[in-house]
Structure formats: C-alpha cells, structure tokens
Short mmCIF file of C-alpha atoms in Angstrom, two decimals:
data_model
loop_
_atom_site.label_atom_id
_atom_site.label_comp_id
_atom_site.label_asym_id
_atom_site.label_seq_id
_atom_site.Cartn_x
_atom_site.Cartn_y
_atom_site.Cartn_z
CA ASP A 55 -9.02 16.65 -1.47
CA LEU A 56 -6.35 14.69 -3.36
CA TYR A 57 -8.58 13.88 -6.36
CA ARG A 58 -6.34 13.53 -9.44
CA LYS A 59 -3.27 14.39 -7.36
CA VAL A 60 -0.18 12.38 -6.41
CA PHE A 61 2.53 12.37 -3.76
CA VAL A 62 5.91 12.80 -5.47
CA PHE A 63 8.79 11.35 -3.42
CA ARG A 64 11.58 13.30 -5.09
CA LYS A 65 14.81 11.86 -3.70
CA ASP A 66 16.55 8.49 -3.89
CA PRO A 67 17.41 7.28 -1.35
CA SER A 68 15.20 9.34 0.92
CA ASP A 69 14.29 9.92 4.55
CA ALA A 70 10.90 11.37 3.54
CA TYR A 71 7.53 9.82 4.28
CA VAL A 72 3.84 10.59 4.63
CA VAL A 73 1.94 9.84 7.85
CA LEU A 74 -1.69 8.75 7.37
CA ARG A 75 -4.34 9.06 10.06
CA ALA A 76 -7.15 6.49 10.11
CA ARG A 77 -10.07 6.26 12.50
CA LEU A 78 -9.54 2.74 13.80
CA GLU A 79 -11.94 1.91 16.61
CA GLN A 80 -11.12 -1.78 16.91
CA PRO A 81 -8.60 -4.41 15.76
CA LEU A 82 -8.92 -5.68 12.19
CA HIS A 83 -10.04 -9.23 11.41
CA ASN A 84 -10.30 -8.41 7.70
CA PHE A 85 -8.86 -5.63 5.59
CA THR A 86 -8.05 -4.49 2.07
CA VAL A 87 -5.31 -2.02 1.15
CA CYS A 88 -5.04 -0.52 -2.36
CA LEU A 89 -2.68 1.99 -3.95
CA ARG A 90 -1.19 3.07 -7.25
CA SER A 91 2.56 3.60 -7.67
CA TYR A 92 4.89 4.83 -10.40
CA THR A 93 8.64 4.36 -10.01
CA ASP A 94 11.77 3.29 -11.86
CA LEU A 95 13.39 1.86 -8.71
CA SER A 96 14.92 -1.60 -9.04
CA ARG A 97 16.08 -1.79 -5.39
CA PRO A 98 13.76 -2.86 -2.52
CA HIS A 99 11.16 -0.29 -1.47
CA SER A 100 8.21 0.01 0.87
CA LEU A 101 4.82 1.19 -0.39
CA PHE A 102 2.51 0.96 2.63
CA SER A 103 3.64 0.35 6.22
CA TYR A 104 1.24 -0.16 9.15
CA ALA A 105 3.01 -0.74 12.45
CA THR A 106 1.79 -1.32 16.01
CA LYS A 107 3.93 -1.16 19.15
CA ALA A 108 3.89 -4.98 19.28
CA GLN A 109 4.63 -5.60 15.58
CA ASP A 110 6.45 -3.29 13.14
CA ASN A 111 5.27 -5.23 10.06
CA GLU A 112 1.62 -5.53 11.12
CA ILE A 113 0.60 -4.73 7.53
CA LEU A 114 3.26 -4.09 4.91
CA LEU A 115 3.26 -3.89 1.11
CA PHE A 116 6.87 -4.21 0.07
CA LYS A 117 8.56 -4.60 -3.30
CA PRO A 118 11.96 -6.33 -2.89
CA LYS A 119 12.58 -6.34 -6.66
CA PRO A 120 10.73 -5.29 -9.83
CA GLU A 121 9.16 -8.73 -10.39
CA GLU A 122 8.03 -9.41 -6.82
CA TYR A 123 5.65 -8.06 -4.19
CA ARG A 124 5.66 -9.10 -0.54
CA PHE A 125 2.48 -8.81 1.52
CA TYR A 126 3.01 -8.95 5.30
CA VAL A 127 0.42 -9.52 8.02
CA GLY A 128 1.61 -9.71 11.64
CA GLY A 129 5.28 -10.03 10.68
CA LYS A 130 4.81 -13.02 8.32
CA PHE A 131 4.67 -12.60 4.55
CA VAL A 132 3.66 -14.23 1.29
CA THR A 133 5.33 -13.46 -2.04
CA PHE A 134 3.55 -12.69 -5.31
CA ARG A 135 5.70 -12.91 -8.43
CA VAL A 136 4.65 -10.46 -11.14
CA PRO A 137 5.82 -9.58 -14.64
CA GLU A 138 8.50 -6.90 -14.48
CA GLY A 139 6.69 -3.59 -14.96
CA ARG A 140 6.81 -1.66 -18.22
CA ARG A 141 7.77 1.46 -16.23
CA ASP A 142 4.11 2.34 -15.96
CA TRP A 143 1.68 2.95 -13.12
CA GLU A 144 0.99 -0.24 -11.14
CA HIS A 145 -2.21 -0.60 -9.14
CA VAL A 146 -2.12 -3.14 -6.32
CA CYS A 147 -4.75 -4.32 -3.87
CA ALA A 148 -4.04 -6.80 -1.08
CA SER A 149 -6.73 -8.22 1.18
CA TRP A 150 -6.68 -10.62 4.09
CA GLU A 151 -9.23 -12.40 6.26
CA SER A 152 -8.45 -13.82 9.68
CA ALA A 153 -11.05 -16.63 9.66
CA THR A 154 -9.47 -18.45 6.67
CA GLY A 155 -6.05 -16.79 6.57
CA ILE A 156 -6.63 -16.17 2.87
CA ALA A 157 -4.46 -13.43 1.33
CA GLU A 158 -5.60 -12.00 -2.00
CA PHE A 159 -3.39 -9.97 -4.31
CA TRP A 160 -4.61 -7.99 -7.31
CA LEU A 161 -2.35 -6.27 -9.82
CA ASN A 162 -3.87 -3.83 -12.34
CA GLY A 163 -7.35 -5.24 -11.77
CA LYS A 164 -6.39 -8.93 -12.08
CA PRO A 165 -6.24 -11.48 -9.24
CA TRP A 166 -3.15 -13.60 -8.55
CA PRO A 167 -3.49 -17.11 -7.01
CA ARG A 168 -4.58 -16.76 -3.38
CA LYS A 169 -2.23 -17.74 -0.57
CA GLY A 170 -2.49 -18.60 3.12
CA LEU A 171 -1.23 -16.20 5.80
CA GLN A 172 -1.71 -15.83 9.58
CA ARG A 173 -5.01 -17.65 10.02
CA GLY A 174 -6.74 -16.57 13.24
CA TYR A 175 -4.52 -13.50 13.64
CA THR A 176 -5.83 -10.05 14.68
CA VAL A 177 -4.30 -6.80 13.40
CA GLY A 178 -3.86 -4.24 16.19
CA ALA A 179 -5.74 -0.94 16.03
CA THR A 180 -3.24 1.52 17.56
CA ALA A 181 -1.11 1.99 14.47
CA ALA A 182 1.45 4.22 12.79
CA ILE A 183 0.59 4.20 9.07
CA LEU A 184 3.25 5.48 6.68
CA LEU A 185 3.80 5.78 2.94
CA GLY A 186 7.31 5.70 1.52
CA GLN A 187 9.26 4.06 4.37
CA GLU A 188 9.32 0.67 6.07
CA GLN A 189 9.05 0.91 9.86
CA ASP A 190 11.44 -1.16 11.99
CA SER A 191 10.03 0.44 15.12
CA PHE A 192 6.73 2.17 15.87
CA GLY A 193 6.74 5.27 13.60
CA GLY A 194 10.46 5.05 12.79
CA GLY A 195 13.59 2.91 12.42
CA PHE A 196 13.89 3.50 8.69
CA ASP A 197 16.42 2.01 6.29
CA LEU A 198 16.92 4.68 3.59
CA TYR A 199 17.63 1.92 1.06
CA ASN A 200 14.08 0.58 1.54
CA SER A 201 12.57 4.03 0.93
CA PHE A 202 10.20 4.77 -1.94
CA SER A 203 11.08 7.21 -4.69
CA GLY A 204 8.53 8.06 -7.36
CA GLU A 205 4.79 8.80 -7.35
CA LEU A 206 1.99 7.38 -5.19
CA THR A 207 -1.75 7.92 -5.46
CA ASP A 208 -5.17 6.32 -4.82
CA VAL A 209 -4.32 4.97 -1.35
CA TYR A 210 -7.18 3.20 0.47
CA LEU A 211 -7.64 0.99 3.51
CA TRP A 212 -10.89 -0.85 4.28
CA ASP A 213 -11.78 -2.94 7.34
CA ALA A 214 -13.25 -5.62 5.05
CA GLY A 215 -12.27 -7.84 2.16
CA LEU A 216 -13.45 -6.22 -1.08
CA SER A 217 -15.49 -8.24 -3.57
CA PRO A 218 -13.95 -8.92 -7.01
CA ASP A 219 -16.22 -6.22 -8.51
CA LYS A 220 -14.96 -3.67 -5.99
CA MET A 221 -11.32 -4.72 -6.55
CA ARG A 222 -11.82 -3.98 -10.26
CA ALA A 223 -13.63 -0.73 -9.38
CA ALA A 224 -10.59 0.36 -7.32
CA PHE A 225 -8.32 -0.27 -10.32
CA LEU A 226 -10.67 1.71 -12.61
CA SER A 227 -11.06 4.55 -10.05
CA LEU A 228 -14.82 4.05 -9.88
CA ARG A 229 -17.02 4.65 -6.85
CA LEU A 230 -15.94 2.70 -3.79
CA PRO A 231 -17.42 1.85 -0.38
CA PRO A 232 -16.57 4.05 2.65
CA ALA A 233 -13.01 3.38 3.86
CA LEU A 234 -10.85 3.83 6.97
CA LEU A 235 -8.41 5.64 4.66
CA ALA A 236 -9.76 7.16 1.44
CA TRP A 237 -7.69 9.12 -1.07
CA ASN A 238 -10.34 11.81 -1.65
CA SER A 239 -10.61 12.59 2.08
CA LEU A 240 -7.15 11.65 3.31
CA SER A 241 -5.90 12.95 6.65
CA TYR A 242 -2.12 13.10 6.19
CA GLU A 243 1.09 14.86 7.16
CA VAL A 244 4.14 15.14 4.91
CA LYS A 245 7.53 14.58 6.59
CA GLY A 246 10.48 15.66 4.45
CA ASP A 247 10.83 15.99 0.71
CA VAL A 248 7.42 14.95 -0.65
CA VAL A 249 5.42 17.21 -2.97
CA VAL A 250 1.70 17.03 -3.86
CA LYS A 251 1.27 17.52 -7.63
CA PRO A 252 -1.48 16.96 -10.22
CA ARG A 253 -1.39 13.58 -11.93
CA LEU A 254 0.39 13.86 -15.29
CA ARG A 255 -2.02 11.55 -17.08
CA GLU A 256 -5.08 9.45 -16.38
#
C-alpha cells in the first residue's frame, strides 16, 4: 500500500522507471489519468507513458517546459499552457472521450479550457505503462533527457471520464471510484534508481 508514500526518482538524467500493471480487459473509449509530481526540472520530462505495440504515445502526459503540459492520445497531442510552478507539488488530471474527442485538463483541482483530440479513436488494451520515461518503442526506446527526476505520487487511471466533483476529489485526495490503476493498491515494479519514501508533507 503506497498510502502517503512517493516514488523518488533520484538521478538526473536517469534511465530509471516504474512499470505499472493494470487489468485492462478491453480497449478504452474513455479514460482519466491523474498524478501528483514534485520536481525542479526545467527540461522536458515524461510523467505517464502508456504505449501499445501499434502506438508508442497511446497515452502520454509530457511536460516539455515548466509552463506547458502536453496530453497525447494515439500519437496526437494538445497543449495546455500553465503558470510556471512555484516549485511545489502539481496535481494533474487529463481525461478524454472518444465519442466527442473532448480532452479535459485539470491542474491543482481547476479545469483548463477543453480541447479536441482524436475523435472516434480507440486506445489499445495491451499496454506497457511506465512512470518516469517516455517510450519510443513498446516498453523501451528511452531518451534519458526526457526522463523524470523528482517525486511522483497519487497515480490513477480510470476507464471513464471523471465528473468535475471527482476531479476535485482526486486533487484533495478524497475517496475515489474504483480504478484500473489506483495508488493505494498499485501493482508495480521499480527498474533502476527509484526509491519509495514517505511523503514529506501533506
């Protein structure tokens, strides 16, 4: 149980990552991914990478610079410009629905203007899901200068779009609906220099 714990990615740049195992029975027509990160990186870095054999950027949360997030679905992305962080924890949630192609992005419990992405697309179910690296091939092909260094916690993946109330609940660490990936019952494997530590503060 990772309650009140974090993954610390100690090195910069790094070849380390964490593999997540989700029980995906079928392709995704809707999903929400949420996580909390703490870093002083100003270079590009990957937060959450979900690759299939057909598409390495099937789902990707990527931060090319401190004032920008990129949200990829099926290899295409939309950009969300954000205020440059105050070197504090940042909580992000990104959701997508196939029927409308609507991409939602929430930062620290607040929604950004919605954007259109990959309407009618289906996200494949046989996936390699990694924290801390961006996959350029299924389960590998890393660029060390896109690696994450810092702390990650509260990682979730749902096979549905979360309601605004639930998006805010994720930010506040309140009770959440059952998830494909849930922080408190995460099935994971550490590869390389990543340490599990208690969170320093709430």
